[in-house]
XYZ file of C-alpha atoms in Angstrom:
431
model
C 0.000 0.000 0.000
C 1.389 3.373 -1.003
C 1.175 6.581 0.951
C -1.776 8.833 0.024
C -1.066 11.855 -2.097
C -3.269 14.885 -1.717
C -1.308 17.161 -4.000
C -0.277 19.690 -1.371
C 1.687 17.744 1.196
C 4.929 18.913 -0.362
C 4.427 22.476 0.850
C 5.174 21.390 4.397
C 8.299 19.347 3.564
C 10.685 21.964 4.861
C 8.908 23.138 7.985
C 11.059 20.843 10.068
C 10.317 17.751 12.094
C 10.569 17.152 15.798
C 13.557 14.999 16.860
C 11.297 12.522 18.670
C 9.140 12.114 15.534
C 12.216 11.598 13.370
C 13.517 8.937 15.765
C 10.090 7.253 15.879
C 9.996 6.681 12.112
C 13.739 6.252 11.467
C 13.610 2.453 11.109
C 10.433 2.591 9.007
C 11.963 5.125 6.600
C 15.097 2.974 6.243
C 12.968 -0.077 5.360
C 10.969 1.986 2.860
C 14.208 3.202 1.254
C 15.946 -0.197 1.032
C 13.048 -2.627 0.410
C 9.870 -2.897 -1.643
C 7.692 -3.614 1.399
C 4.349 -1.826 1.558
C 3.570 0.821 4.139
C 1.275 -1.612 5.953
C 3.993 -4.248 6.254
C 6.576 -1.681 7.357
C 4.194 -0.198 9.924
C 3.472 -3.642 11.326
C 7.202 -4.445 11.541
C 8.159 -1.144 13.197
C 5.024 -0.994 15.379
C 3.831 2.414 14.196
C 0.443 3.440 12.837
C -0.068 3.189 9.082
C -1.724 6.608 8.779
C 0.986 8.283 10.849
C 3.783 6.726 8.824
C 2.104 7.563 5.504
C 1.623 11.177 6.570
C 5.231 11.481 7.771
C 6.509 9.883 4.566
C 4.451 12.166 2.343
C 5.455 15.339 4.208
C 9.147 14.841 4.970
C 10.341 12.128 2.534
C 8.318 12.819 -0.571
C 11.344 12.029 -2.763
C 11.279 8.423 -1.482
C 7.551 8.206 -2.189
C 8.097 9.365 -5.775
C 11.016 6.948 -6.177
C 8.523 4.089 -5.707
C 6.922 5.350 -8.921
C 10.339 5.506 -10.646
C 10.411 9.311 -10.409
C 13.936 10.168 -9.271
C 14.291 13.734 -8.020
C 15.705 15.840 -5.194
C 13.771 16.889 -2.111
C 13.365 20.407 -3.509
C 11.959 19.105 -6.810
C 9.682 16.642 -5.012
C 7.763 19.532 -3.449
C 6.336 20.501 -6.839
C 5.543 17.025 -8.205
C 2.011 15.711 -7.754
C 0.727 12.202 -8.285
C -2.606 11.861 -10.023
C -5.306 9.910 -8.207
C -5.933 7.813 -11.319
C -2.355 6.739 -11.843
C -1.221 5.260 -15.138
C 1.260 2.457 -15.583
C 4.457 2.859 -13.656
C 7.592 2.908 -15.803
C 8.734 -0.340 -14.193
C 5.362 -2.002 -14.815
C 5.290 -0.797 -18.398
C 8.721 -2.283 -18.984
C 7.705 -5.552 -17.329
C 4.582 -6.087 -19.483
C 5.741 -4.310 -22.644
C 6.639 -7.404 -24.692
C 3.574 -9.366 -23.584
C 1.242 -6.459 -24.406
C 2.853 -6.040 -27.846
C 2.344 -9.767 -28.403
C -1.352 -9.420 -27.470
C -1.699 -6.620 -30.022
C -0.036 -8.508 -32.884
C -1.046 -11.332 -35.228
C 1.918 -13.548 -34.338
C 0.254 -14.670 -31.104
C -3.375 -14.363 -32.193
C -4.026 -18.090 -31.793
C -3.087 -17.918 -28.098
C -5.337 -16.557 -25.375
C -4.116 -13.980 -22.858
C -3.180 -16.568 -20.218
C -1.106 -18.552 -22.725
C 0.704 -15.394 -23.875
C 1.403 -14.472 -20.242
C 3.022 -17.853 -19.593
C 5.134 -17.454 -22.764
C 6.679 -14.347 -21.135
C 6.857 -15.721 -17.591
C 3.947 -13.653 -16.279
C 0.699 -14.332 -14.427
C -2.296 -14.448 -16.732
C -4.498 -12.620 -14.239
C -2.046 -9.746 -13.875
C -1.577 -9.388 -17.644
C -5.354 -9.388 -18.113
C -5.683 -6.653 -15.475
C -3.069 -4.525 -17.246
C -4.913 -4.927 -20.559
C -8.353 -4.097 -19.126
C -7.030 -1.098 -17.190
C -4.691 0.499 -19.721
C -5.267 -1.168 -23.120
C -8.978 -2.084 -23.409
C -8.871 -1.519 -27.185
C -6.440 -4.467 -27.567
C -8.947 -6.841 -25.963
C -11.727 -5.685 -28.323
C -9.428 -6.006 -31.355
C -8.333 -9.526 -30.383
C -11.932 -10.711 -30.007
C -12.947 -9.386 -33.418
C -9.899 -10.876 -35.185
C -10.176 -14.285 -33.455
C -13.872 -14.448 -34.269
C -13.221 -13.592 -37.914
C -10.461 -16.236 -38.131
C -12.721 -18.811 -36.521
C -10.438 -19.442 -33.557
C -12.548 -17.694 -30.954
C -13.214 -19.755 -27.835
C -16.770 -18.302 -27.688
C -16.319 -17.383 -24.042
C -18.172 -14.225 -22.866
C -16.007 -11.123 -22.537
C -16.544 -7.782 -20.789
C -18.682 -7.409 -17.689
C -20.163 -10.637 -16.481
C -23.895 -10.491 -15.940
C -23.578 -11.601 -12.311
C -20.949 -8.894 -11.596
C -22.981 -6.249 -13.392
C -25.992 -7.088 -11.247
C -23.886 -7.336 -8.102
C -22.385 -3.845 -8.467
C -25.281 -2.132 -10.276
C -26.730 -0.489 -7.179
C -23.307 0.747 -5.975
C -22.506 2.205 -9.422
C -25.912 3.924 -9.505
C -25.253 5.344 -6.038
C -21.831 6.679 -7.084
C -23.292 8.294 -10.214
C -26.080 9.970 -8.280
C -24.065 11.109 -5.266
C -20.635 12.542 -6.018
C -20.059 13.205 -2.309
C -20.043 9.525 -1.333
C -16.757 7.602 -1.458
C -16.273 4.206 -3.110
C -15.682 2.640 0.300
C -18.925 4.126 1.675
C -20.852 2.986 -1.415
C -19.472 -0.534 -1.034
C -20.438 -0.638 2.647
C -23.931 0.724 1.913
C -24.606 -1.854 -0.799
C -22.898 -4.726 1.022
C -20.295 -5.498 -1.672
C -16.523 -5.863 -1.618
C -14.694 -2.533 -1.627
C -11.711 -3.841 -3.639
C -14.054 -5.671 -6.018
C -16.123 -2.529 -6.613
C -12.992 -0.448 -7.109
C -11.644 -2.874 -9.706
C -15.051 -3.075 -11.397
C -15.086 0.716 -11.754
C -11.519 0.854 -13.136
C -12.284 -1.857 -15.708
C -15.771 -0.979 -16.891
C -16.631 2.541 -15.681
C -13.519 4.605 -16.386
C -15.553 7.685 -17.347
C -17.179 7.701 -13.890
C -13.790 7.441 -12.156
C -12.376 10.291 -14.268
C -15.440 12.431 -13.638
C -15.149 11.981 -9.874
C -11.408 12.729 -9.942
C -11.963 15.971 -11.888
C -14.482 17.100 -9.294
C -11.998 16.389 -6.508
C -9.209 18.210 -8.325
C -11.413 21.316 -8.528
C -12.149 20.959 -4.815
C -8.462 20.712 -3.883
C -7.676 22.863 -0.811
C -11.353 23.787 -0.542
C -12.578 23.933 3.036
C -16.196 25.041 2.712
C -18.410 23.345 5.264
C -20.761 20.781 3.751
C -18.957 20.647 0.391
C -16.679 18.022 -1.124
C -12.909 18.278 -0.643
C -9.936 17.095 -2.660
C -10.025 13.832 -0.699
C -13.536 13.134 -1.953
C -15.113 13.460 1.476
C -17.533 16.104 2.703
C -15.926 18.809 4.819
C -17.997 18.334 7.952
C -17.424 17.142 11.532
C -18.018 13.546 12.527
C -21.476 12.764 13.876
C -20.036 11.762 17.269
C -18.158 15.078 17.452
C -21.331 17.014 16.647
C -23.187 15.105 19.337
C -20.399 15.768 21.845
C -20.545 19.555 21.440
C -24.281 20.004 20.691
C -25.187 21.345 24.133
C -22.104 23.567 24.316
C -22.815 25.102 20.895
C -26.444 25.724 21.902
C -25.291 27.608 25.009
C -22.760 29.579 22.979
C -25.482 30.559 20.507
C -28.183 31.488 23.032
C -26.299 32.832 26.074
C -23.515 35.371 26.697
C -21.441 32.778 28.614
C -17.745 32.529 27.757
C -16.215 29.456 26.075
C -14.435 28.519 29.307
C -17.636 28.624 31.388
C -19.582 26.695 28.750
C -16.867 24.023 28.536
C -16.836 23.678 32.319
C -20.630 23.479 32.536
C -20.992 20.875 29.765
C -17.935 18.845 30.798
C -16.002 19.153 27.516
C -12.399 20.156 26.938
C -11.910 23.922 26.775
C -9.267 23.606 24.055
C -11.329 21.077 22.104
C -14.442 23.276 22.248
C -12.412 26.326 21.204
C -10.980 24.487 18.171
C -14.398 23.004 17.278
C -16.011 26.457 17.221
C -13.225 28.026 15.160
C -13.329 25.205 12.624
C -17.046 24.531 12.265
C -18.929 27.513 13.752
C -16.927 30.582 12.797
C -20.243 32.271 11.936
C -21.259 32.172 15.617
C -17.906 33.617 16.716
C -18.222 36.466 14.199
C -21.799 37.068 15.277
C -20.667 37.455 18.892
C -17.924 39.861 17.881
C -20.239 41.795 15.589
C -18.110 41.414 12.450
C -19.210 40.237 8.974
C -18.699 36.578 8.047
C -18.578 34.801 4.697
C -18.049 31.063 4.277
C -14.555 30.311 3.008
C -13.269 33.855 3.604
C -10.992 34.467 6.640
C -12.645 36.694 9.243
C -10.947 40.014 9.993
C -10.723 40.059 13.792
C -8.739 43.293 13.802
C -12.030 45.163 13.391
C -13.750 43.230 16.145
C -14.848 44.937 19.335
C -12.966 43.166 22.073
C -15.428 42.796 24.903
C -16.931 39.870 26.681
C -20.556 38.990 25.836
C -21.427 38.992 29.537
C -20.056 42.548 29.806
C -22.207 43.606 26.886
C -25.251 42.096 28.582
C -24.318 43.894 31.820
C -24.364 47.348 30.208
C -27.105 46.737 27.618
C -30.036 48.168 29.650
C -28.045 51.203 30.781
C -26.959 51.965 27.219
C -30.540 51.672 26.020
C -31.642 54.117 28.732
C -28.920 56.592 27.716
C -29.997 56.458 24.066
C -33.672 57.009 24.917
C -33.136 59.826 27.398
C -30.976 62.892 28.025
C -29.987 61.804 31.520
C -26.368 62.175 32.701
C -24.129 59.137 32.519
C -23.550 59.091 36.282
C -27.287 59.144 37.006
C -27.991 56.228 34.660
C -25.036 54.297 36.086
C -26.363 54.815 39.627
C -29.850 53.709 38.540
C -28.511 50.380 37.252
C -25.953 49.866 40.020
C -22.923 50.450 37.803
C -19.623 52.123 38.569
C -19.799 55.461 36.681
C -16.142 55.593 35.623
C -16.134 51.994 34.364
C -19.370 52.677 32.503
C -17.860 55.757 30.836
C -14.765 53.781 29.791
C -16.974 51.095 28.261
C -18.947 53.721 26.338
C -15.766 55.360 25.110
C -14.425 52.081 23.705
C -17.566 50.384 22.407
C -20.164 53.142 21.926
C -18.050 56.100 20.723
C -20.999 58.005 19.216
C -23.041 57.740 22.386
C -19.977 58.616 24.446
C -19.410 61.722 22.329
C -23.036 62.736 22.779
C -22.859 62.194 26.524
C -19.399 63.704 26.788
C -20.242 67.295 25.792
C -23.252 69.467 26.640
C -24.265 73.084 25.920
C -24.736 75.380 28.908
C -27.349 78.132 29.299
C -24.837 80.769 28.152
C -24.139 78.789 24.933
C -20.761 77.321 25.920
C -19.974 73.643 25.190
C -18.538 71.887 28.217
C -17.750 68.367 29.310
C -20.815 66.689 30.748
C -18.578 64.825 33.165
C -16.992 68.050 34.451
C -20.355 69.763 34.572
C -21.791 66.944 36.662
C -18.773 67.175 38.933
C -18.802 70.971 39.471
C -22.523 71.763 38.996
C -23.480 72.236 42.650
C -20.258 74.058 43.492
C -20.749 76.426 40.537
C -24.292 77.191 41.699
C -23.009 78.044 45.193
C -20.185 80.132 43.739
C -22.656 82.259 41.764
C -25.160 82.726 44.589
C -22.977 82.976 47.694
C -19.798 84.670 48.812
C -17.980 81.399 49.551
C -14.546 81.368 47.907
C -13.229 78.920 45.271
C -10.799 77.370 47.762
C -13.542 76.867 50.355
C -15.873 75.242 47.849
C -13.074 73.042 46.465
C -12.198 71.925 49.973
C -15.833 71.176 50.791
C -16.489 69.070 47.628
C -13.038 67.514 47.422
C -11.895 69.308 44.248
C -8.546 70.612 43.188
C -8.961 74.344 43.714
C -6.806 75.291 40.700
C -8.800 73.036 38.346
C -12.095 74.363 39.683
C -10.910 77.956 39.327
C -9.765 77.360 35.725
C -13.059 75.671 34.842
C -15.029 78.709 36.034
C -12.768 81.168 34.205
C -12.963 79.190 30.987
C -16.690 78.389 30.857
C -18.460 80.760 33.303
C -16.554 84.066 33.291
C -19.781 85.978 34.045
C -20.006 84.203 37.413
C -16.706 85.760 38.478
C -18.157 89.268 38.167
C -21.381 88.131 39.814
C -19.449 86.572 42.702
C -17.293 89.738 43.089
C -20.424 91.874 43.375
C -21.831 89.596 46.083
C -18.567 89.864 48.042
C -18.542 93.673 47.750
C -22.179 93.872 48.817
C -21.458 91.704 51.863
C -18.523 93.949 52.826
C -20.699 97.089 52.532
C -23.359 95.486 54.661
C -20.797 94.567 57.319
């Protein structure tokens, strides 16, 4: 069994390999280099998994994989060489059967059947017949016509046997009607041999095999959920994986709980749930972060508002109240039991328009001032304009910085200075 080729494994050949991984497959790679044993046999001998060894071989020793197909090249060149899924004759195989196939296509051996010709060249009749049916079907048809015309035909039926045609008919129909199903799945569904069905397709339904391979080539590197991939399988999670995370996904969709809290509540791995969401439910993640999402297009998280859903839920009612009314930020925060400064910071980061509206107000004299400062100094300013209490005394009473308070009055309420001076003079006259 040869390692699978998906056409893009070579791109990772030079990303490096961990020392422990290299040591794990060292003996297996040496056997692959020096023998003709299959990957299954090598994996069994070296006690490693077949899939792991095939993946390692395809990624880091692609030149050895190609050498099995008599393609000699360097590691750098191997990165750019792909192997078609419907592989033709290998150079070594072509050389092995060349003379026998030429004999089958000539008149010198027309009186012999394929098995007799195979024995003449020291080959197995079954293997030669397979080579002819797979790669030279026109030779078989030509031989039958010529032998029948010469009167030396054995009158044995050729082509698809009726029993085989009936046996695989349902599986072939299924494969024609559903391009997303694999040959192995079709064989299991119809209760027939997988290898038998595969050989039947290669011999008698080549156009179907080529059609399916073209579809997979177009889908190469495609990772759209629910669609076919270059491997011929649907890009979707396993049913047991979907079942495992069903409750967690439901909570993520319907509640503002974080991934960590959901994972803890449902008893699944936090890392596993995180990876499952990012692979199969990116639309939900984008919906939470309020950014646009399109299947197959990477999401731009740089434009995402970075706040926790529970925080958004915490401030939602207060924000709604601010938008519907002209109340000060501090008053709304107090009404909903929020810390005013934290609420203002949240508005500044996530509701900039509302923050700007709340941030500046117009006074009675037409000046635009900071709502926050106005809320802070409002009572003190009223006392300053109606009493003779000094700026320092008022600042001390309300806990202000006297210089800041004095500058605020001079900048935004200069008329109060004259009004306050008159009150002081009047008090002195009265005294």
